[in-house]
XYZ file of C-alpha atoms in Angstrom:
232
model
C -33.195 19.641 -22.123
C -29.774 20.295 -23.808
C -28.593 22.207 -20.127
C -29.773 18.954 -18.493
C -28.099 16.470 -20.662
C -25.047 18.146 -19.675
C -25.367 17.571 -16.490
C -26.089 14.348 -16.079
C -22.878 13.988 -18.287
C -20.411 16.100 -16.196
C -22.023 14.897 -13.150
C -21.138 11.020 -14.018
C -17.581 11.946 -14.317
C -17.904 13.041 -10.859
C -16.766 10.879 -7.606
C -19.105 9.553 -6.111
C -18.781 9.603 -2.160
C -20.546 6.995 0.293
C -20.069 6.487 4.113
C -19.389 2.882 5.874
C -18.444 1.356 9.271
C -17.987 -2.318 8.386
C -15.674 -4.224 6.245
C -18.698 -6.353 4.729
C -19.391 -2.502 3.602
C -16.132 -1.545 2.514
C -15.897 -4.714 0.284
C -19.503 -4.458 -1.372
C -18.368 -0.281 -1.595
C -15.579 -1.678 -4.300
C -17.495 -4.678 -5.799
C -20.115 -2.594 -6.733
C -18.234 0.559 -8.150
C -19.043 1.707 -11.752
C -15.873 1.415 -13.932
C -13.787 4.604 -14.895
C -15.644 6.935 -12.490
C -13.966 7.853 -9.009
C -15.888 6.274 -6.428
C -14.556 7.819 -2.637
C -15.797 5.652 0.239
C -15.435 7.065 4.087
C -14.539 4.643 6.073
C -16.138 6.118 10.249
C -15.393 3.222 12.606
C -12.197 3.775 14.592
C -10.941 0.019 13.785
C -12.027 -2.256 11.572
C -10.961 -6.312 11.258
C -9.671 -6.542 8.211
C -11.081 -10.081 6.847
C -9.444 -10.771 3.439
C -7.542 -9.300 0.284
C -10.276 -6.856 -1.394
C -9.623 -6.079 -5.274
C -9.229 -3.433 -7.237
C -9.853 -4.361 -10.656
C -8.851 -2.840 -14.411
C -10.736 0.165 -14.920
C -12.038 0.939 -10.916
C -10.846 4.495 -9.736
C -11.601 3.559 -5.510
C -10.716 6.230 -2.880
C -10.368 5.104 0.389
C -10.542 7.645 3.154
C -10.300 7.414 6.997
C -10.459 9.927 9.859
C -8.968 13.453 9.837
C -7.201 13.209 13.057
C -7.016 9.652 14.053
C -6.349 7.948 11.008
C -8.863 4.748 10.947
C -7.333 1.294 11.965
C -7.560 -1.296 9.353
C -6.533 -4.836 11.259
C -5.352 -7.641 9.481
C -4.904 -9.552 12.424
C -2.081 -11.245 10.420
C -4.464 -14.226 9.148
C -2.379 -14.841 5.771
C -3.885 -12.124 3.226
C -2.972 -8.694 2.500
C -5.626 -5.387 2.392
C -5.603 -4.845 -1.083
C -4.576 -5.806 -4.598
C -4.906 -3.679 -7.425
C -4.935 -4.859 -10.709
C -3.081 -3.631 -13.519
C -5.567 -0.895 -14.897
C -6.846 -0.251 -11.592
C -6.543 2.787 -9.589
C -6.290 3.236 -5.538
C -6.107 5.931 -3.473
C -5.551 5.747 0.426
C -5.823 8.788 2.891
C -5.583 8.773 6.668
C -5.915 4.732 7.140
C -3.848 2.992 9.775
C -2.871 -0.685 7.554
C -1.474 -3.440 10.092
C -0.444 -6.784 10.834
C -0.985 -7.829 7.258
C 0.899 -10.927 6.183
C 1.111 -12.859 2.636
C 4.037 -13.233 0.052
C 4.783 -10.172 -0.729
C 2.966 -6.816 -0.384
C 1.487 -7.534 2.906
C -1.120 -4.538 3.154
C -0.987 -3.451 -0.531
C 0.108 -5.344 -3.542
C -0.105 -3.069 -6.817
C 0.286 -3.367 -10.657
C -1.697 -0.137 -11.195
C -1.976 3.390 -10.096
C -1.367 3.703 -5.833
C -1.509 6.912 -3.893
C -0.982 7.135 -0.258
C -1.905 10.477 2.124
C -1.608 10.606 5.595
C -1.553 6.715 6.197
C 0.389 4.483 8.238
C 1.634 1.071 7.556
C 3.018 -1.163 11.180
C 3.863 -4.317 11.772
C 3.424 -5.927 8.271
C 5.582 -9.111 7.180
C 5.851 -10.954 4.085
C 6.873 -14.692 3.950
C 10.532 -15.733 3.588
C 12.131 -14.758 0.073
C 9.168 -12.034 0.175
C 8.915 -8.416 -1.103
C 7.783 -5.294 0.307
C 6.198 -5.938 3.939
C 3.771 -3.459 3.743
C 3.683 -2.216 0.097
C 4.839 -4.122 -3.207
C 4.193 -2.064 -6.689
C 5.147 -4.221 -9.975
C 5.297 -1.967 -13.213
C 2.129 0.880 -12.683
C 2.889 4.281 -10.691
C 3.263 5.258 -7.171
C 2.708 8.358 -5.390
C 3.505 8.487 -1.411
C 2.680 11.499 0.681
C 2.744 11.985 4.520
C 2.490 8.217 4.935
C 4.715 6.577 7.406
C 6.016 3.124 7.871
C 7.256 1.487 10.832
C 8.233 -2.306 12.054
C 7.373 -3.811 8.795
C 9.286 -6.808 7.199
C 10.312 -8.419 4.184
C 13.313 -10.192 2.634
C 13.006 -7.453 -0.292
C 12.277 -4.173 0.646
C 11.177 -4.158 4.701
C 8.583 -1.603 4.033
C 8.330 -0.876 0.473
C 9.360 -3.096 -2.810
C 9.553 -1.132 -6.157
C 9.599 -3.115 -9.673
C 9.130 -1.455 -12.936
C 7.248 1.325 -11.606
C 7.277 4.858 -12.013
C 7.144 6.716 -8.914
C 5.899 10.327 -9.302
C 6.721 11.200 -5.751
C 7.692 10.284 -2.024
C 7.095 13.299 -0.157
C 7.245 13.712 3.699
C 7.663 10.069 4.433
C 9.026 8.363 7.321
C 10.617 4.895 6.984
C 11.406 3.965 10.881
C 12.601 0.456 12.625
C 11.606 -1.785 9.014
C 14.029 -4.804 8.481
C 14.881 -7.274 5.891
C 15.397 -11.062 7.213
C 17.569 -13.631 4.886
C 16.219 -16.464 3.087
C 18.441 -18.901 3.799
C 17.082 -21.009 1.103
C 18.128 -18.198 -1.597
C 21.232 -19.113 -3.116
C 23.082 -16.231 -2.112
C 21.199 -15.761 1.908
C 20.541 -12.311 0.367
C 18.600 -9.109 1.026
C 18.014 -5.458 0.059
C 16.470 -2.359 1.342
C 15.345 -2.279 4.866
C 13.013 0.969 4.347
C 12.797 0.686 0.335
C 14.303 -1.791 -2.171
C 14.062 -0.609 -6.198
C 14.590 -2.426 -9.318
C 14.331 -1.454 -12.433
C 12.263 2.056 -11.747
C 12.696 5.819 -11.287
C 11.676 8.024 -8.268
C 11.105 11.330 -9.988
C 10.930 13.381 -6.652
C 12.027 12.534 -3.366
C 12.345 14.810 -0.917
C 11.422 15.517 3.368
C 11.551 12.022 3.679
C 13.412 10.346 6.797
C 14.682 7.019 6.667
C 15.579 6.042 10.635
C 16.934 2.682 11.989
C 16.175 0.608 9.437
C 17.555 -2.585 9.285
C 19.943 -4.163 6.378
C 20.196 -7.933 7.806
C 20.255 -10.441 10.565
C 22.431 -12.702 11.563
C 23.305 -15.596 9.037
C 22.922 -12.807 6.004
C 26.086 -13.175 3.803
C 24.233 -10.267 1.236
C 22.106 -7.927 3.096
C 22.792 -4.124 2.601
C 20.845 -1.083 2.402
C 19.474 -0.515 5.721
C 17.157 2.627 4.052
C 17.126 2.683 0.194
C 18.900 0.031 -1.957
């Protein structure tokens, strides 16, 4: 009885894997995830229309995971709302998923004030609103971690691809920032803009290294303050 008991206890520390081909799926995956235990869901379709902005709140550990050679296609269609948001307490991880044509605010496929890890993933054609940060990803205060992932055409006004604030980020490893832009706000005092590939403020990359940052772009016409075509 004692040998069983400690089982049951080790095994609901565990993660707990499932397998899904729909969003609907996806979305009732997360809703219904027990708090502090990892739950992995497998996402097998080869595209999937992304529908609206799924949470992650305080206290769920959610793994997301696509294909292993195709990474899966997650569509926003660009229908005003981002992929995800996770709350501050929250914890997401993302491996092999293809995020696209989200568009809202700021962090257009993934908005964080938790824990974010990327593996493998690739973030296109994103864009925030005018005056926005981070077209694809936007991380205020919490930690990031960003391996293998890869971002390309994505826009913002702050930080094309990626928008840092008050976060610690453990590492960007073997990252490609390629062809993301910053556009001016004209209706910001200054017409300004930072970081076409990453903008920081306030926050510390610990490691960052085999990245490539490649035609990025700093500004458009009309932008009396736009620098850093790859990091500012």
């Amino acid at each position: 009885m004692i040998v069983q008991a400690a089982l049951l206890l080790i095994s609901s520390h565990l993660a707990a894997g499932v397998r899904v081909g729909t969003f609907a799926e996806v979305a009732s995956e997360v809703s219904t995830a027990q708090t502090s235990v990892e739950k992995e869901i497998e996402i097998i379709a080869d595209k999937i229309v992304w529908e609206r902005t799924i949470t992650i709140p305080n206290n769920k550990i959610i793994k997301l995971v696509g294909g292993t050679n195709v990474p899966v296609v997650l569509d926003a269609e660009k229908k005003g709302h981002r992929h995800l948001d996770v709350q501050s307490g929250g914890t997401l991880s993302t491996v092999n998923l293809h995020f696209k044509n989200g568009k809202e605010m700021s962090g257009c496929a993934i908005n964080s004030e938790g824990t974010l890890r990327t593996e493998g993933c690739l973030f296109t054609n994103n864009e925030a609103e005018p005056g926005g940060k981070g077209g694809a990803i936007n991380t205020d205060r919490g930690t990031l971690n960003m391996r293998a992932t890869t971002f390309e055409e994505n826009s913002a006004t702050w930080g094309g691809a990626v928008h840092i604030d008050q976060t610690t980020v453990e590492s960007i490893n073997n990252c490609t920032f390629r062809k993301n832009k910053i556009f001016y706000y004209k209706q910001h005092a200054d017409n300004s803009g930072h970081g076409g590939g990453i903008h920081m403020t306030s926050s510390t990359i610990k490691t960052l290294e085999n990245t490539l940052f490649e035609d990025n772009e700093a500004g458009d016409p009309g932008c009396r303050w736009c620098e850093g075509g790859g990091l500012s």
